[in-house]
Short mmCIF file of C-alpha atoms in Angstrom, two decimals:
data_model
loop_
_atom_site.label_atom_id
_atom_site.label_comp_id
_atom_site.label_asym_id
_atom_site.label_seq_id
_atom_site.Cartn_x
_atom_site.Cartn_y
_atom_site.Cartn_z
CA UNK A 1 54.78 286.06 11.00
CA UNK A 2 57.15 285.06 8.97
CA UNK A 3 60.23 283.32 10.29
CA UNK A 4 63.99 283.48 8.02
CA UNK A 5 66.55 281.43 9.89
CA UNK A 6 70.27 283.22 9.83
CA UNK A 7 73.31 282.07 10.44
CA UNK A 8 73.14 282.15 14.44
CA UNK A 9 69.61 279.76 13.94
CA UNK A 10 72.01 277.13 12.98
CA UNK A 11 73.23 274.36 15.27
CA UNK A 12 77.01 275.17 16.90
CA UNK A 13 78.62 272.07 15.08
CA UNK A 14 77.71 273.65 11.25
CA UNK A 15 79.04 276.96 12.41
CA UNK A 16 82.19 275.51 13.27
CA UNK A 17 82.41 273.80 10.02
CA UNK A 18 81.52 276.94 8.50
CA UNK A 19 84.69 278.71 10.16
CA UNK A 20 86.89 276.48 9.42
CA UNK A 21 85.88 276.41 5.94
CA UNK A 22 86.65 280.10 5.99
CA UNK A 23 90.15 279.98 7.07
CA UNK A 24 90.89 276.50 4.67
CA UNK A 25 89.55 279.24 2.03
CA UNK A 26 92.04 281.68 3.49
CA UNK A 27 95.10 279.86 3.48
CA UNK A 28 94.53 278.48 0.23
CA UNK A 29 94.13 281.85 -0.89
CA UNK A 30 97.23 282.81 0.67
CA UNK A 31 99.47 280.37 -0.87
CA UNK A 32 98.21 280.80 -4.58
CA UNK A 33 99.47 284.30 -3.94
CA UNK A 34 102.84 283.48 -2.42
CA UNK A 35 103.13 281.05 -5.67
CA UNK A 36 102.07 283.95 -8.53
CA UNK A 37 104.49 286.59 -6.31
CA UNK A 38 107.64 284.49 -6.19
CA UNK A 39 110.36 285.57 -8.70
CA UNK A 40 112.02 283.08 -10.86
CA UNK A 41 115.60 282.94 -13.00
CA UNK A 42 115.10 282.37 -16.93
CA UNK A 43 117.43 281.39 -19.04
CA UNK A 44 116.87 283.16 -21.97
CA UNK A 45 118.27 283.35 -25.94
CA UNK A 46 116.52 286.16 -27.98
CA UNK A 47 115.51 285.80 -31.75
CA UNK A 48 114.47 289.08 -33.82
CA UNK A 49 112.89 288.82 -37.47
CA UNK A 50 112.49 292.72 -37.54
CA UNK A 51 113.74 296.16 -37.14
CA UNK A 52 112.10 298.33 -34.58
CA UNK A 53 109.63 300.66 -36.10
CA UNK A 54 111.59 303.75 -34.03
CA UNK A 55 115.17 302.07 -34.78
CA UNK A 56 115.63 300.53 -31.17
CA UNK A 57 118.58 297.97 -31.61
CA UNK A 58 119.03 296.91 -27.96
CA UNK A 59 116.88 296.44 -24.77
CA UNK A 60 117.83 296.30 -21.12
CA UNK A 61 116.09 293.68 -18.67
CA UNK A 62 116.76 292.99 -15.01
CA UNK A 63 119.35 290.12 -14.49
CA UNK A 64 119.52 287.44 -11.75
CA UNK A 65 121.73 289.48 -9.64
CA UNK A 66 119.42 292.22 -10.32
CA UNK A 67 121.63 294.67 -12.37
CA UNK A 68 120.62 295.41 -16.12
CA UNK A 69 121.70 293.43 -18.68
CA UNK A 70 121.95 294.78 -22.08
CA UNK A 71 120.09 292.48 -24.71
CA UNK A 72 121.17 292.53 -27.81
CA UNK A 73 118.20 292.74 -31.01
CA UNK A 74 120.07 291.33 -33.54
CA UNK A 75 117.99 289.76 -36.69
CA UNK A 76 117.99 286.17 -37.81
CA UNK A 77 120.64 285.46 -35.10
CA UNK A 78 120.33 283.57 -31.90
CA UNK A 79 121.77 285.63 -28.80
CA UNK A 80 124.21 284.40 -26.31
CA UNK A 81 122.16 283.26 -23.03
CA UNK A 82 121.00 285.23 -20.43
CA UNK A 83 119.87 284.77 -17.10
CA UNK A 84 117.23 287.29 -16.32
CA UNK A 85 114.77 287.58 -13.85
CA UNK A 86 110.97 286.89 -14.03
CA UNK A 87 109.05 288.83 -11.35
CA UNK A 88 105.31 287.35 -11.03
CA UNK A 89 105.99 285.57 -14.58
CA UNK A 90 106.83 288.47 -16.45
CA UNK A 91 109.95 289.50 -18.22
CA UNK A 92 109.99 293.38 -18.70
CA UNK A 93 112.30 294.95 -21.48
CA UNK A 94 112.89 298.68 -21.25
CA UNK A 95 114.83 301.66 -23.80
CA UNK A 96 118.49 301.73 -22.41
CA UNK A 97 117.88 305.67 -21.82
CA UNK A 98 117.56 307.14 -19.02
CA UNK A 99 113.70 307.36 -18.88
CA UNK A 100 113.69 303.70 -19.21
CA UNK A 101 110.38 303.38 -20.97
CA UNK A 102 108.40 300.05 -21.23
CA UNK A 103 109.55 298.53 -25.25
CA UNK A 104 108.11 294.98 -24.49
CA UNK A 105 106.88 292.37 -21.77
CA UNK A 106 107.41 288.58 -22.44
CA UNK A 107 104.75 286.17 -20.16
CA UNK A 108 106.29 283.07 -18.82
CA UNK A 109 104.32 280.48 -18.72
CA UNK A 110 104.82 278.12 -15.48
CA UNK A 111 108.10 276.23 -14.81
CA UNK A 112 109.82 277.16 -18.33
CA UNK A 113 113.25 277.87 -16.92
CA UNK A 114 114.64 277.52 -20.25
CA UNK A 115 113.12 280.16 -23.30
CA UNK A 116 113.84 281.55 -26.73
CA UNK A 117 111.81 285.06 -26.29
CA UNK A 118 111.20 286.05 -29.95
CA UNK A 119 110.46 289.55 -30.61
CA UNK A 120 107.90 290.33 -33.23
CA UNK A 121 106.49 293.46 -35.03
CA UNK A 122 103.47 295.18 -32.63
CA UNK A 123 100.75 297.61 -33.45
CA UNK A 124 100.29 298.96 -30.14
CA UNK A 125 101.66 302.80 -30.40
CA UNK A 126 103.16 302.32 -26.86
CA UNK A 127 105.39 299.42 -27.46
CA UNK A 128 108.53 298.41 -29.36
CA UNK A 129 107.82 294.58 -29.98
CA UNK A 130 105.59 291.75 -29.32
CA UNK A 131 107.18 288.71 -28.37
CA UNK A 132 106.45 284.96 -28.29
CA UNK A 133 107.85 282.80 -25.48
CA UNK A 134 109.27 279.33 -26.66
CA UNK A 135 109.85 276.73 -23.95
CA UNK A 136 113.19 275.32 -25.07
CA UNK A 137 113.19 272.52 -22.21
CA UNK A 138 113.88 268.94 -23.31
CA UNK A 139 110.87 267.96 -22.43
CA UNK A 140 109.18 270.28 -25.32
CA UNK A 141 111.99 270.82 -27.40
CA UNK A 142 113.61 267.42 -27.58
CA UNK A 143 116.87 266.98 -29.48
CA UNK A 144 116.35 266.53 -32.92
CA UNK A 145 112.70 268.04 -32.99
CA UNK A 146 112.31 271.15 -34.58
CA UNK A 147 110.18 274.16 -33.33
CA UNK A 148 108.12 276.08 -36.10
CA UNK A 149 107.21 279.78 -35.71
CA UNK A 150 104.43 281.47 -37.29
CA UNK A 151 105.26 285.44 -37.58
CA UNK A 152 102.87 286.10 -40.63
CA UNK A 153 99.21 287.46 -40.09
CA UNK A 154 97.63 284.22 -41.64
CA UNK A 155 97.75 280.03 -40.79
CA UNK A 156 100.73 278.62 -42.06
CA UNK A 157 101.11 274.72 -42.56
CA UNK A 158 104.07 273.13 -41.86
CA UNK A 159 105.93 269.12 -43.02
CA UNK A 160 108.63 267.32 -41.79
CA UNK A 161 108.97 264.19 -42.86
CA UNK A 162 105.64 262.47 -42.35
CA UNK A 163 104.58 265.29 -39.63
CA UNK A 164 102.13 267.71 -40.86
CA UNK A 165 100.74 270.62 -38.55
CA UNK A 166 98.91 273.61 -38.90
CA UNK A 167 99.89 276.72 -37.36
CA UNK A 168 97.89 280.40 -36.40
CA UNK A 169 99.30 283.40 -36.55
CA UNK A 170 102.05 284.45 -33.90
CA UNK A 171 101.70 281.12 -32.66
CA UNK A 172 104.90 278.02 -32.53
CA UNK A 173 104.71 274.32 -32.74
CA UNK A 174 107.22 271.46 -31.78
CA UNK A 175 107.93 268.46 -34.44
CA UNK A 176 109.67 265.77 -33.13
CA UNK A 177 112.61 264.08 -35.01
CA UNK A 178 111.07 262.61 -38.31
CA UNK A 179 111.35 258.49 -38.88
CA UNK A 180 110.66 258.74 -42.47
CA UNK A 181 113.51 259.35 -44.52
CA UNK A 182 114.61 259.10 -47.75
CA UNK A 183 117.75 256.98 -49.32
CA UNK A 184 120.38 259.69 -48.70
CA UNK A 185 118.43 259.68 -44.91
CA UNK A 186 117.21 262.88 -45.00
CA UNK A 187 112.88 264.35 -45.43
CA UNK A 188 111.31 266.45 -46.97
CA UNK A 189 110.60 269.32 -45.37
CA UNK A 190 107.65 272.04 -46.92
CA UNK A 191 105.83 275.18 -45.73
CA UNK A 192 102.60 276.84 -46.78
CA UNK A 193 100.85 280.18 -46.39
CA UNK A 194 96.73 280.56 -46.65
CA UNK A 195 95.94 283.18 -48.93
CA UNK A 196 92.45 284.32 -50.09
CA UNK A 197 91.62 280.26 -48.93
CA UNK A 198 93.42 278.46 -50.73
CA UNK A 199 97.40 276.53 -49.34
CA UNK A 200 100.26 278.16 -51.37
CA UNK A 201 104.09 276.50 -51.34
CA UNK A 202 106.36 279.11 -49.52
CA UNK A 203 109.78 276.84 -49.18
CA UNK A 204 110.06 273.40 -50.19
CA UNK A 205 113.46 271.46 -49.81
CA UNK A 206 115.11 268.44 -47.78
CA UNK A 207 116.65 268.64 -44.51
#
């Protein structure tokens, strides 16, 4: 006959390593929870490169005292700070009329307490904007560094001085502080767009 041990076959010592395996497993599953649940304060600045496609011009989003705040979309044009709240590392923006409806979510990545939320164009039919979080902390965005945004639907390269980056679409880089300048202590500074393959010069000049 054959003979398939279970769990109760096995000595009392591995079933007590067994349990307490199962609540170390619990607890740490616990506390990863309590972690993604807690709520966190952002201090945000808000950056728009577009009209809404249905003409929305501001956005309301849940302060640290809890009360709406009313956010500004104004293009090309850095907003005033804000301190909003992220619940479970997400900021939600919602129409200032009554119904309230959902116009964009920003993700915040981990311990960014400091962001530039940048709203974009979308082509989802049930949103306003897409948006791309910047962490504006010193330690990523050190002073004199620049941070370089790609909004276009194709790789953009970027140089500062003797930097030189790539960049996807709807993605952002940091470039620290350039050390090579020229006489009058400034660099060169260039951007290009791929198209059909091949680099193209978008904006050349010296900064």
């Amino acid at each position: 006959m054959a003979y398939f041990p279970t769990v109760w076959d096995r000595p009392q010592s591995t079933i007590r390593k067994l349990k307490q395996m199962k609540l170390i497993l619990l607890a740490t599953l616990l506390s990863t929870q309590i972690i993604l649940a807690k709520d966190t304060i952002v201090n945000c600045r808000f950056l728009c490169f577009e009209n809404a496609k249905d003409g929305t011009s501001t956005l309301v989003a849940t302060g640290e005292d809890k009360a709406l705040k009313i956010i500004p979309l104004a293009l090309k044009k850095l907003s005033k700070p804000f301190a909003l709240k992220s619940a479970h590392g997400e900021i939600a923006f919602r129409k200032p009329e009554s119904d309230g409806a959902l116009a964009a979510t920003a993700k915040i990545p981990a311990g960014v307490q400091d962001a530039i939320i940048v709203f974009l164009p979308t082509e989802n039919p049930e949103l306003v904007h897409e948006t791309l979080v910047l962490d504006t902390s010193p330690k990523t965005f050190s002073n004199g560094s620049s941070i370089i945004v790609n909004s276009s639907h194709g790789n953009t390269r970027a140089t500062i001085g003797e930097k030189k980056i790539e960049i996807a679409p709807n993605k952002f880089a940091s470039i620290p502080l350039p050390k090579e300048l020229d006489q009058f202590n400034m660099a060169n500074v260039r951007f290009q767009v791929e198209i059909d393959g091949s680099w193209r010069n978008a904006f050349e000049s010296t900064v």
